[in-house]
Short mmCIF file of C-alpha atoms (C1' of nucleotides) in Angstrom, two decimals:
data_model
loop_
_atom_site.label_atom_id
_atom_site.label_comp_id
_atom_site.label_asym_id
_atom_site.label_seq_id
_atom_site.Cartn_x
_atom_site.Cartn_y
_atom_site.Cartn_z
CA UNK A 1 -29.37 36.75 40.71
CA UNK A 2 -27.94 40.05 39.58
CA UNK A 3 -29.44 41.42 36.41
CA UNK A 4 -26.92 40.76 33.72
CA UNK A 5 -28.27 42.83 30.86
CA UNK A 6 -29.99 46.13 30.42
CA UNK A 7 -32.63 46.53 27.81
CA UNK A 8 -31.39 49.49 25.82
CA UNK A 9 -28.82 47.49 23.84
CA UNK A 10 -29.15 44.07 22.23
CA UNK A 11 -28.11 41.23 24.49
CA UNK A 12 -25.73 39.77 21.94
CA UNK A 13 -23.82 43.07 21.85
CA UNK A 14 -23.66 43.43 25.59
CA UNK A 15 -22.38 39.90 25.88
CA UNK A 16 -19.83 40.51 23.13
CA UNK A 17 -18.60 43.63 24.89
CA UNK A 18 -18.22 41.78 28.13
CA UNK A 19 -16.28 38.90 26.63
CA UNK A 20 -14.16 41.24 24.55
CA UNK A 21 -13.10 43.07 27.67
CA UNK A 22 -12.40 39.85 29.54
CA UNK A 23 -10.03 38.96 26.73
CA UNK A 24 -8.46 42.40 26.51
CA UNK A 25 -7.64 42.52 30.19
CA UNK A 26 -6.22 39.01 30.10
CA UNK A 27 -8.92 37.19 32.03
CA UNK A 28 -9.20 34.91 29.04
CA UNK A 29 -5.81 34.20 27.56
CA UNK A 30 -4.48 33.60 24.05
CA UNK A 31 -5.81 30.41 22.54
CA UNK A 32 -8.07 29.61 25.47
CA UNK A 33 -11.34 27.83 24.80
CA UNK A 34 -14.55 29.68 25.51
CA UNK A 35 -17.43 27.76 27.04
CA UNK A 36 -19.70 26.23 24.42
CA UNK A 37 -22.60 28.16 23.00
CA UNK A 38 -24.98 26.00 24.99
CA UNK A 39 -23.11 26.30 28.29
CA UNK A 40 -22.80 30.05 28.01
CA UNK A 41 -26.48 30.20 27.17
CA UNK A 42 -27.32 28.39 30.38
CA UNK A 43 -24.90 30.44 32.43
CA UNK A 44 -26.21 33.84 31.39
CA UNK A 45 -29.76 32.59 30.92
CA UNK A 46 -30.04 33.36 27.26
CA UNK A 47 -30.95 31.35 24.18
CA UNK A 48 -28.00 29.54 22.56
CA UNK A 49 -28.80 31.24 19.27
CA UNK A 50 -28.21 34.57 20.90
CA UNK A 51 -24.88 33.41 22.27
CA UNK A 52 -23.91 32.20 18.86
CA UNK A 53 -24.68 35.56 17.39
CA UNK A 54 -22.32 36.99 20.01
CA UNK A 55 -19.56 34.56 19.09
CA UNK A 56 -20.09 35.33 15.41
CA UNK A 57 -19.61 39.03 16.06
CA UNK A 58 -16.45 38.38 18.06
CA UNK A 59 -15.17 36.23 15.24
CA UNK A 60 -15.81 39.01 12.74
CA UNK A 61 -13.58 41.22 14.93
CA UNK A 62 -10.89 38.51 14.80
CA UNK A 63 -10.92 38.31 18.57
CA UNK A 64 -12.12 34.75 18.55
CA UNK A 65 -11.97 31.79 16.23
CA UNK A 66 -14.56 29.03 15.84
CA UNK A 67 -13.42 25.54 14.97
CA UNK A 68 -16.11 23.15 13.86
CA UNK A 69 -16.63 20.29 16.23
CA UNK A 70 -14.08 21.64 18.67
CA UNK A 71 -15.34 24.90 20.05
CA UNK A 72 -14.65 28.62 20.05
CA UNK A 73 -11.20 29.88 21.00
CA UNK A 74 -9.58 33.18 21.81
CA UNK A 75 -7.30 34.14 18.93
CA UNK A 76 -3.73 33.03 19.40
CA UNK A 77 -2.40 36.08 17.57
CA UNK A 78 -1.04 38.48 20.15
CA UNK A 79 -0.50 41.21 17.57
CA UNK A 80 -4.16 41.28 16.62
CA UNK A 81 -5.17 41.50 20.24
CA UNK A 82 -2.74 44.30 21.00
CA UNK A 83 -3.88 46.33 18.05
CA UNK A 84 -7.51 45.87 19.04
CA UNK A 85 -6.76 46.97 22.58
CA UNK A 86 -4.94 50.06 21.38
CA UNK A 87 -7.67 50.87 18.89
CA UNK A 88 -10.37 50.56 21.52
CA UNK A 89 -8.43 52.68 23.99
CA UNK A 90 -8.14 55.44 21.41
CA UNK A 91 -11.81 55.14 20.51
CA UNK A 92 -12.87 55.44 24.14
CA UNK A 93 -10.65 58.45 24.70
CA UNK A 94 -11.82 60.11 21.54
CA UNK A 95 -15.43 59.54 22.44
CA UNK A 96 -14.83 61.05 25.85
CA UNK A 97 -13.18 64.14 24.44
CA UNK A 98 -15.73 64.54 21.73
CA UNK A 99 -18.53 64.47 24.28
CA UNK A 100 -16.88 66.91 26.64
CA UNK A 101 -15.91 69.20 23.81
CA UNK A 102 -19.45 69.29 22.46
CA UNK A 103 -20.67 70.25 25.92
CA UNK A 104 -18.44 73.28 25.70
CA UNK A 105 -15.47 72.32 27.85
CA UNK A 106 -11.95 73.31 26.82
CA UNK A 107 -9.01 70.94 26.85
CA UNK A 108 -7.80 72.52 30.10
CA UNK A 109 -11.16 72.16 31.77
CA UNK A 110 -11.34 68.54 30.70
CA UNK A 111 -7.90 67.81 32.11
CA UNK A 112 -8.67 69.51 35.36
CA UNK A 113 -12.12 68.05 35.76
CA UNK A 114 -10.71 64.64 35.21
CA UNK A 115 -8.00 65.06 37.82
CA UNK A 116 -10.54 66.01 40.43
CA UNK A 117 -12.61 63.07 39.38
CA UNK A 118 -9.75 60.61 39.73
CA UNK A 119 -8.76 61.95 43.08
CA UNK A 120 -12.31 61.80 44.40
CA UNK A 121 -12.52 58.23 43.14
CA UNK A 122 -9.27 57.43 44.91
CA UNK A 123 -10.70 58.70 48.20
CA UNK A 124 -13.87 56.70 47.79
CA UNK A 125 -11.90 53.51 47.47
CA UNK A 126 -9.97 54.04 50.63
CA UNK B 1 -24.39 67.22 1.82
CA UNK B 2 -22.46 65.61 4.64
CA UNK B 3 -24.16 62.66 6.28
CA UNK B 4 -25.68 63.97 9.46
CA UNK B 5 -26.76 60.75 11.12
CA UNK B 6 -25.42 57.29 11.56
CA UNK B 7 -27.75 54.38 11.63
CA UNK B 8 -26.92 52.65 14.90
CA UNK B 9 -28.92 55.04 17.04
CA UNK B 10 -32.41 56.43 16.49
CA UNK B 11 -32.38 59.67 14.59
CA UNK B 12 -34.61 61.39 17.10
CA UNK B 13 -32.07 60.63 19.83
CA UNK B 14 -29.13 61.81 17.78
CA UNK B 15 -30.99 65.01 17.03
CA UNK B 16 -31.96 65.45 20.69
CA UNK B 17 -28.33 65.00 21.73
CA UNK B 18 -27.21 67.60 19.27
CA UNK B 19 -29.75 70.19 20.34
CA UNK B 20 -29.14 69.44 24.00
CA UNK B 21 -25.46 70.17 23.54
CA UNK B 22 -26.13 73.34 21.61
CA UNK B 23 -28.12 74.52 24.60
CA UNK B 24 -25.57 73.36 27.18
CA UNK B 25 -22.74 75.20 25.52
CA UNK B 26 -24.82 78.34 25.14
CA UNK B 27 -25.33 78.32 21.42
CA UNK B 28 -29.02 78.44 22.15
CA UNK B 29 -29.70 80.66 25.12
CA UNK B 30 -32.23 80.64 27.94
CA UNK B 31 -35.76 81.19 26.69
CA UNK B 32 -34.79 81.21 23.03
CA UNK B 33 -37.27 79.85 20.52
CA UNK B 34 -36.33 76.73 18.61
CA UNK B 35 -37.13 76.55 14.90
CA UNK B 36 -40.49 74.92 14.16
CA UNK B 37 -40.78 71.19 13.76
CA UNK B 38 -41.28 71.65 10.06
CA UNK B 39 -38.32 73.96 9.54
CA UNK B 40 -35.99 71.75 11.50
CA UNK B 41 -37.25 68.77 9.51
CA UNK B 42 -36.40 70.48 6.26
CA UNK B 43 -33.04 71.70 7.53
CA UNK B 44 -31.76 68.31 8.66
CA UNK B 45 -33.71 66.37 6.05
CA UNK B 46 -35.79 64.34 8.42
CA UNK B 47 -39.45 63.50 8.77
CA UNK B 48 -41.31 66.11 10.89
CA UNK B 49 -42.70 63.28 13.00
CA UNK B 50 -39.16 62.46 13.96
CA UNK B 51 -38.42 66.05 14.92
CA UNK B 52 -41.62 66.08 16.92
CA UNK B 53 -40.39 63.06 18.82
CA UNK B 54 -37.08 64.81 19.43
CA UNK B 55 -38.78 67.84 20.92
CA UNK B 56 -40.91 65.59 23.08
CA UNK B 57 -37.80 63.93 24.50
CA UNK B 58 -36.16 67.26 25.20
CA UNK B 59 -39.29 68.42 26.96
CA UNK B 60 -39.28 65.31 29.14
CA UNK B 61 -35.74 66.29 30.23
CA UNK B 62 -37.07 69.77 31.10
CA UNK B 63 -34.54 71.31 28.76
CA UNK B 64 -37.23 72.70 26.55
CA UNK B 65 -40.88 73.54 26.89
CA UNK B 66 -43.53 73.83 24.23
CA UNK B 67 -46.20 76.46 24.39
CA UNK B 68 -49.33 75.78 22.46
CA UNK B 69 -49.61 77.89 19.38
CA UNK B 70 -46.31 79.61 20.01
CA UNK B 71 -43.60 77.02 19.51
CA UNK B 72 -40.88 75.31 21.48
CA UNK B 73 -38.53 77.25 23.74
CA UNK B 74 -35.34 76.62 25.65
CA UNK B 75 -36.14 76.56 29.35
CA UNK B 76 -35.58 79.89 31.10
CA UNK B 77 -34.55 78.21 34.32
CA UNK B 78 -30.80 78.54 34.69
CA UNK B 79 -30.70 76.20 37.69
CA UNK B 80 -32.20 73.34 35.73
CA UNK B 81 -29.73 73.84 32.94
CA UNK B 82 -26.75 73.97 35.27
CA UNK B 83 -27.75 70.81 37.05
CA UNK B 84 -28.25 69.02 33.76
CA UNK B 85 -24.84 70.12 32.58
CA UNK B 86 -23.19 68.92 35.76
CA UNK B 87 -25.06 65.64 35.69
CA UNK B 88 -24.10 64.99 32.11
CA UNK B 89 -20.47 65.83 32.75
CA UNK B 90 -20.36 63.30 35.56
CA UNK B 91 -22.09 60.70 33.44
CA UNK B 92 -19.60 61.16 30.60
CA UNK B 93 -16.64 60.92 32.97
CA UNK B 94 -18.06 57.89 34.70
CA UNK B 95 -18.68 56.16 31.41
CA UNK B 96 -15.11 56.90 30.34
CA UNK B 97 -13.63 55.49 33.51
CA UNK B 98 -15.87 52.50 33.53
CA UNK B 99 -14.79 51.62 29.98
CA UNK B 100 -11.09 52.08 30.62
CA UNK B 101 -11.30 50.19 33.87
CA UNK B 102 -13.05 47.25 32.25
CA UNK B 103 -10.28 47.14 29.66
CA UNK B 104 -7.86 46.60 32.50
CA UNK B 105 -6.29 50.04 32.92
CA UNK B 106 -5.52 51.32 36.39
CA UNK B 107 -6.39 54.83 37.54
CA UNK B 108 -2.77 55.85 37.07
CA UNK B 109 -2.63 54.50 33.56
CA UNK B 110 -5.85 56.27 32.70
CA UNK B 111 -4.53 59.57 33.99
CA UNK B 112 -1.26 59.20 32.18
CA UNK B 113 -2.80 57.97 28.95
CA UNK B 114 -5.14 60.87 28.95
CA UNK B 115 -2.39 63.39 29.49
CA UNK B 116 -0.52 62.13 26.49
CA UNK B 117 -3.72 62.20 24.54
CA UNK B 118 -4.47 65.83 25.39
CA UNK B 119 -0.96 66.92 24.60
CA UNK B 120 -0.97 65.16 21.27
CA UNK B 121 -4.31 66.77 20.48
CA UNK B 122 -2.90 70.16 21.44
CA UNK B 123 -0.06 69.74 18.97
CA UNK B 124 -2.38 68.72 16.17
CA UNK B 125 -4.40 71.89 16.56
CA UNK B 126 -1.43 74.17 16.28
CA UNK C 1 4.08 26.48 12.06
CA UNK C 2 2.16 28.01 9.19
CA UNK C 3 -1.59 27.56 9.37
CA UNK C 4 -2.46 24.76 7.04
CA UNK C 5 -6.22 24.99 7.01
CA UNK C 6 -8.78 27.71 6.99
CA UNK C 7 -12.04 27.22 8.79
CA UNK C 8 -14.63 27.89 6.12
CA UNK C 9 -14.34 24.45 4.55
CA UNK C 10 -14.17 21.04 6.22
CA UNK C 11 -10.63 19.97 6.92
CA UNK C 12 -11.12 16.59 5.28
CA UNK C 13 -12.09 18.33 2.05
CA UNK C 14 -9.18 20.73 2.14
CA UNK C 15 -6.84 17.84 2.71
CA UNK C 16 -8.44 15.83 -0.09
CA UNK C 17 -8.05 18.76 -2.46
CA UNK C 18 -4.41 19.08 -1.59
CA UNK C 19 -3.62 15.41 -2.11
CA UNK C 20 -5.68 15.29 -5.26
CA UNK C 21 -3.62 18.10 -6.72
CA UNK C 22 -0.34 16.51 -5.65
CA UNK C 23 -1.38 13.48 -7.64
CA UNK C 24 -2.63 15.46 -10.64
CA UNK C 25 0.61 17.35 -11.00
CA UNK C 26 2.67 14.20 -10.62
CA UNK C 27 4.13 14.80 -7.20
CA UNK C 28 2.64 11.49 -6.21
CA UNK C 29 2.93 9.02 -9.09
CA UNK C 30 0.80 6.16 -10.36
CA UNK C 31 0.62 3.30 -7.86
CA UNK C 32 2.59 5.11 -5.18
CA UNK C 33 1.74 4.41 -1.58
CA UNK C 34 0.32 7.25 0.49
CA UNK C 35 1.56 7.68 4.06
CA UNK C 36 -0.61 5.90 6.61
CA UNK C 37 -3.61 7.58 8.11
CA UNK C 38 -1.74 7.93 11.37
CA UNK C 39 1.40 9.39 9.86
CA UNK C 40 -0.52 11.88 7.78
CA UNK C 41 -2.51 12.81 10.85
CA UNK C 42 0.66 13.59 12.75
CA UNK C 43 2.24 15.43 9.85
CA UNK C 44 -0.63 17.83 9.27
CA UNK C 45 -1.71 17.87 12.89
CA UNK C 46 -5.17 16.51 12.37
CA UNK C 47 -7.28 13.80 13.93
CA UNK C 48 -6.70 10.40 12.21
CA UNK C 49 -10.47 10.07 11.84
CA UNK C 50 -10.36 13.16 9.67
CA UNK C 51 -7.57 11.73 7.52
CA UNK C 52 -9.54 8.53 7.22
CA UNK C 53 -12.46 10.51 5.91
CA UNK C 54 -10.16 12.23 3.42
CA UNK C 55 -8.89 8.94 2.06
CA UNK C 56 -12.45 7.68 1.79
CA UNK C 57 -13.41 10.67 -0.33
CA UNK C 58 -10.39 10.22 -2.59
CA UNK C 59 -11.31 6.58 -3.00
CA UNK C 60 -14.84 7.51 -4.01
CA UNK C 61 -13.31 9.66 -6.78
CA UNK C 62 -11.27 6.62 -7.90
CA UNK C 63 -8.11 8.61 -7.45
CA UNK C 64 -6.88 6.31 -4.76
CA UNK C 65 -7.57 2.77 -3.64
CA UNK C 66 -7.05 1.17 -0.28
CA UNK C 67 -5.84 -2.38 0.02
CA UNK C 68 -6.64 -4.12 3.25
CA UNK C 69 -3.61 -4.53 5.40
CA UNK C 70 -1.32 -2.80 2.93
CA UNK C 71 -2.32 0.83 2.88
CA UNK C 72 -3.69 3.40 0.47
CA UNK C 73 -2.27 3.75 -3.05
CA UNK C 74 -2.58 6.19 -5.91
CA UNK C 75 -4.57 4.56 -8.69
CA UNK C 76 -2.37 2.91 -11.33
CA UNK C 77 -4.86 3.67 -14.08
CA UNK C 78 -3.45 6.52 -16.15
CA UNK C 79 -6.68 6.93 -18.10
CA UNK C 80 -8.70 7.61 -14.99
CA UNK C 81 -6.21 10.19 -13.83
CA UNK C 82 -6.11 11.95 -17.19
CA UNK C 83 -9.86 12.17 -17.39
CA UNK C 84 -10.07 13.55 -13.87
CA UNK C 85 -7.45 16.14 -14.70
CA UNK C 86 -9.30 17.22 -17.81
CA UNK C 87 -12.62 17.31 -16.01
CA UNK C 88 -11.23 19.41 -13.21
CA UNK C 89 -9.57 21.81 -15.62
CA UNK C 90 -12.87 22.37 -17.38
CA UNK C 91 -14.68 22.80 -14.08
CA UNK C 92 -12.19 25.41 -12.91
CA UNK C 93 -12.41 27.33 -16.18
CA UNK C 94 -16.16 27.19 -16.20
CA UNK C 95 -16.34 28.41 -12.65
CA UNK C 96 -14.03 31.28 -13.52
CA UNK C 97 -16.09 32.32 -16.52
CA UNK C 98 -19.35 31.95 -14.69
CA UNK C 99 -18.11 34.23 -11.91
CA UNK C 100 -16.76 36.88 -14.22
CA UNK C 101 -19.84 36.75 -16.38
CA UNK C 102 -22.15 37.20 -13.41
CA UNK C 103 -20.14 40.24 -12.40
CA UNK C 104 -21.01 41.76 -15.76
CA UNK C 105 -17.82 41.24 -17.74
CA UNK C 106 -18.02 40.30 -21.41
CA UNK C 107 -15.93 37.55 -22.98
CA UNK C 108 -13.63 40.15 -24.45
CA UNK C 109 -13.15 41.91 -21.15
CA UNK C 110 -12.41 38.62 -19.46
CA UNK C 111 -9.79 37.73 -22.06
CA UNK C 112 -8.17 41.12 -21.86
CA UNK C 113 -8.28 41.35 -18.07
CA UNK C 114 -6.70 37.96 -17.83
CA UNK C 115 -3.87 38.83 -20.22
CA UNK C 116 -2.96 41.85 -18.13
CA UNK C 117 -3.14 39.70 -15.05
CA UNK C 118 -0.79 37.07 -16.45
CA UNK C 119 1.68 39.64 -17.63
CA UNK C 120 1.69 41.43 -14.30
CA UNK C 121 2.24 38.10 -12.60
CA UNK C 122 5.11 37.36 -14.96
CA UNK C 123 6.81 40.60 -14.01
CA UNK C 124 6.42 39.97 -10.32
CA UNK C 125 8.20 36.66 -10.61
CA UNK C 126 11.22 38.04 -12.37
CA UNK D 1 -40.27 26.46 -10.25
CA UNK D 2 -36.55 26.38 -10.87
CA UNK D 3 -34.51 25.36 -7.86
CA UNK D 4 -32.97 28.51 -6.57
CA UNK D 5 -30.42 27.18 -4.13
CA UNK D 6 -28.10 24.25 -3.88
CA UNK D 7 -27.50 22.64 -0.56
CA UNK D 8 -23.74 22.75 -0.26
CA UNK D 9 -23.60 26.38 0.78
CA UNK D 10 -25.82 28.26 3.26
CA UNK D 11 -28.83 29.90 1.66
CA UNK D 12 -28.06 33.28 3.16
CA UNK D 13 -24.65 33.25 1.46
CA UNK D 14 -25.97 32.16 -1.89
CA UNK D 15 -28.58 34.88 -1.73
CA UNK D 16 -25.96 37.44 -0.73
CA UNK D 17 -23.75 36.42 -3.64
CA UNK D 18 -26.61 36.76 -6.04
CA UNK D 19 -27.65 40.20 -4.85
CA UNK D 20 -24.05 41.36 -4.68
CA UNK D 21 -23.59 40.48 -8.32
CA UNK D 22 -26.85 42.12 -9.32
CA UNK D 23 -25.52 45.29 -7.77
CA UNK D 24 -22.03 44.96 -9.23
CA UNK D 25 -23.32 44.57 -12.76
CA UNK D 26 -25.70 47.48 -12.36
CA UNK D 27 -28.97 45.61 -12.26
CA UNK D 28 -29.61 47.32 -8.97
CA UNK D 29 -28.36 50.91 -9.05
CA UNK D 30 -26.82 53.25 -6.52
CA UNK D 31 -29.24 54.16 -3.73
CA UNK D 32 -31.99 51.88 -4.99
CA UNK D 33 -34.27 50.25 -2.46
CA UNK D 34 -34.17 46.48 -2.13
CA UNK D 35 -37.43 44.64 -1.59
CA UNK D 36 -38.28 44.25 2.08
CA UNK D 37 -37.02 41.30 4.06
CA UNK D 38 -40.51 39.84 4.03
CA UNK D 39 -41.13 40.31 0.33
CA UNK D 40 -37.81 38.80 -0.63
CA UNK D 41 -38.58 35.93 1.70
CA UNK D 42 -41.80 35.23 -0.14
CA UNK D 43 -40.20 35.64 -3.54
CA UNK D 44 -37.38 33.17 -2.99
CA UNK D 45 -39.40 31.01 -0.65
CA UNK D 46 -37.23 31.42 2.38
CA UNK D 47 -37.81 32.50 5.95
CA UNK D 48 -37.56 36.29 6.49
CA UNK D 49 -34.95 35.69 9.17
CA UNK D 50 -32.72 34.10 6.59
CA UNK D 51 -33.16 37.04 4.24
CA UNK D 52 -32.30 39.36 7.04
CA UNK D 53 -29.11 37.49 7.69
CA UNK D 54 -28.32 38.01 4.01
CA UNK D 55 -28.97 41.72 4.24
CA UNK D 56 -26.85 41.92 7.37
CA UNK D 57 -23.90 40.32 5.58
CA UNK D 58 -24.28 42.68 2.66
CA UNK D 59 -24.36 45.59 5.07
CA UNK D 60 -21.15 44.39 6.70
CA UNK D 61 -19.54 44.52 3.24
CA UNK D 62 -20.81 48.12 2.89
CA UNK D 63 -22.68 47.15 -0.26
CA UNK D 64 -26.01 47.92 1.27
CA UNK D 65 -27.36 50.14 4.01
CA UNK D 66 -30.35 49.50 6.25
CA UNK D 67 -32.43 52.40 7.46
CA UNK D 68 -34.83 51.71 10.26
CA UNK D 69 -38.43 52.01 9.29
CA UNK D 70 -37.55 52.76 5.68
CA UNK D 71 -35.92 49.72 4.20
CA UNK D 72 -32.62 48.47 2.84
CA UNK D 73 -30.82 50.40 0.15
CA UNK D 74 -27.90 49.88 -2.19
CA UNK D 75 -25.04 52.09 -1.03
CA UNK D 76 -24.93 55.45 -2.75
CA UNK D 77 -21.15 55.53 -2.63
CA UNK D 78 -19.85 54.77 -6.09
CA UNK D 79 -16.25 54.57 -4.88
CA UNK D 80 -17.03 51.78 -2.45
CA UNK D 81 -18.83 49.85 -5.13
CA UNK D 82 -16.01 50.26 -7.63
CA UNK D 83 -13.41 49.10 -5.17
CA UNK D 84 -15.49 46.08 -4.25
CA UNK D 85 -15.92 45.20 -7.89
CA UNK D 86 -12.19 45.49 -8.53
CA UNK D 87 -11.36 43.52 -5.42
CA UNK D 88 -13.71 40.74 -6.35
CA UNK D 89 -12.40 40.62 -9.90
CA UNK D 90 -8.87 40.20 -8.59
CA UNK D 91 -9.98 37.57 -6.11
CA UNK D 92 -11.71 35.55 -8.81
CA UNK D 93 -8.69 35.75 -11.11
CA UNK D 94 -6.33 34.83 -8.33
CA UNK D 95 -8.45 31.89 -7.33
CA UNK D 96 -8.50 30.71 -10.94
CA UNK D 97 -4.76 30.93 -11.31
CA UNK D 98 -4.10 29.38 -7.98
CA UNK D 99 -6.26 26.40 -8.88
CA UNK D 100 -4.71 25.92 -12.30
CA UNK D 101 -1.24 26.37 -10.94
CA UNK D 102 -1.78 23.79 -8.23
CA UNK D 103 -2.95 21.37 -10.89
CA UNK D 104 0.43 21.76 -12.53
CA UNK D 105 -0.30 24.12 -15.41
CA UNK D 106 2.21 26.79 -16.38
CA UNK D 107 1.26 30.39 -17.09
CA UNK D 108 1.54 29.72 -20.82
CA UNK D 109 -0.67 26.66 -20.64
CA UNK D 110 -3.25 28.58 -18.66
CA UNK D 111 -3.30 31.40 -21.19
CA UNK D 112 -3.57 29.04 -24.12
CA UNK D 113 -6.17 26.79 -22.50
CA UNK D 114 -8.27 29.78 -21.74
CA UNK D 115 -8.12 31.11 -25.27
CA UNK D 116 -9.39 27.84 -26.66
CA UNK D 117 -12.06 27.86 -24.01
CA UNK D 118 -13.29 31.32 -24.93
CA UNK D 119 -13.30 30.57 -28.61
CA UNK D 120 -15.22 27.35 -28.13
CA UNK D 121 -17.71 29.26 -26.00
CA UNK D 122 -18.02 31.88 -28.72
CA UNK D 123 -18.92 29.18 -31.27
CA UNK D 124 -21.49 27.65 -28.97
CA UNK D 125 -23.31 30.92 -28.73
CA UNK D 126 -23.58 31.37 -32.44
"C1'" DG E 1 -44.73 48.61 6.92
"C1'" DT E 2 -39.80 48.49 7.92
"C1'" DG E 3 -35.64 46.42 9.99
"C1'" DG E 4 -33.99 44.20 14.42
"C1'" DT E 5 -33.97 41.02 18.32
"C1'" DC E 6 -35.00 36.95 20.69
"C1'" DT E 7 -36.77 32.35 21.58
"C1'" DA E 8 -37.71 27.47 20.94
"C1'" DG E 9 -36.77 23.79 18.61
"C1'" DA E 10 -35.19 20.93 14.79
"C1'" DC E 11 -31.58 19.25 11.95
"C1'" DC E 12 -26.88 18.85 10.07
"C1'" DA E 13 -21.85 18.25 9.53
"C1'" DC E 14 -17.61 18.01 11.78
"C1'" DA E 15 -14.14 16.08 14.96
"C1'" DG F 1 -20.42 17.40 22.02
"C1'" DT F 2 -19.38 21.27 18.99
"C1'" DG F 3 -20.60 25.09 15.93
"C1'" DG F 4 -23.88 26.34 12.05
"C1'" DT F 5 -28.24 26.85 9.60
"C1'" DC F 6 -33.01 27.38 9.20
"C1'" DT F 7 -37.81 27.93 10.53
"C1'" DA F 8 -41.86 29.75 12.87
"C1'" DG F 9 -43.50 32.99 15.43
"C1'" DA F 10 -43.56 36.79 18.75
"C1'" DC F 11 -42.41 41.35 19.98
"C1'" DC F 12 -40.24 45.93 19.57
"C1'" DA F 13 -38.78 50.53 17.88
"C1'" DC F 14 -38.59 53.60 14.17
"C1'" DT F 15 -40.65 56.26 10.34
#
DNA sequence: GTGGTCTAGACCACA
DNA sequence: GTGGTCTAGACCACT
């Protein structure tokens, strides 16, 4: 079994991140039901309470909606999802630039370095 | 006073990151002496124990070395510093790609999105 | 379709509240027959069991009575209805005062704040 | 011992409400330290985990700030607190009006009913 | 000593 | 069967 979590970040956050991304890239679609807290717990080998904490966090982000007695569902509001995706994309880009900038790279160097990086990646995948 | 630290990451790590970057971008040069644990503590309003821990972490990365009775100094080994810089740059780029990829963006989209982002940033700074 | 229920309160209670108010403000009159459990279920898109539970709660408040084989009817006892209305009005006012008081507002401030509020509301509806 | 909680709402929410109001009405001041999770647990006779859930909720509302190894503190941002107070005041008033309105009372009736209510309350407290 | 995470297990209300 | 709450208790990292 592949190790699913690393230890430097709480499990509930790692799990939330993973599910969030599954939703953002469309692997889980609008309105779809997530597996129950208990089933997910078994699947990723984690206590159901921990899974529930994950679902609670996702609900606070409005990515997911819990309905008592029925289950937990991906939001059916496309607008919310789109805005979250855009927001996250910006955050990731900002973080990247911030980091590079603080290491002393100029905008040009960042651009260039990234191009090389992409191209190298492209070759690797051939 | 502006808030220097956020709460989601240990202060000693945030402080280590900051000093590390100051060194990487040359603000602190090879062999230069860092301020004492006490002085830094006062300056950033943090417990000296915490600063101590920061210096310990930096020493473990070989970015810094402490000399008994003299203080803590930036390493004077340029090679070490260069390799750390390169390593960190790769790590930051990898992290960026990983994140974007997991959100469902293709290499092309990442490249393009980033270009727009840089250009927009360039305009802002005019 | 507009969302009819929020998730923080049981659906059967939300539905009971709604029907109760329809009766209190005379939208459903003394002795009038309520739609069947099944019809209501279809109309508000809810499990008939849940509607059943709603009707049971309303019956326990003596707002409604079910007659075997005939259906569920608004009580025909005006006195009961009046006393429930008065009771609820007092409860709502008490709750309001309690809340404001616990937030640190004095009786005078509550009065004044409320006047402004009403007047502002009046203007909005012009 | 007076009963501190009723059963119809989760303890962690009731506790959060109570502390929130203590802060809003100035009983706990800007930047003040709350008792530790454990101490509060003992005081209100509740499991520390439950208290922590309370503190977490308050932190999510930006009313409170947790600092690792130091404790939990009332926010020191007066602006945040003021806006929360105003927001809550509006919410409470809105809720009140909504309720009365749904029971069939007009704005005038609400105003009048409330005046009587305040005056009666004033007499009681004599 | 402080907050934070996680588990195991019990119990409840809802649908 | 579903989510939600609560407890008891262990363990960890930070200050």
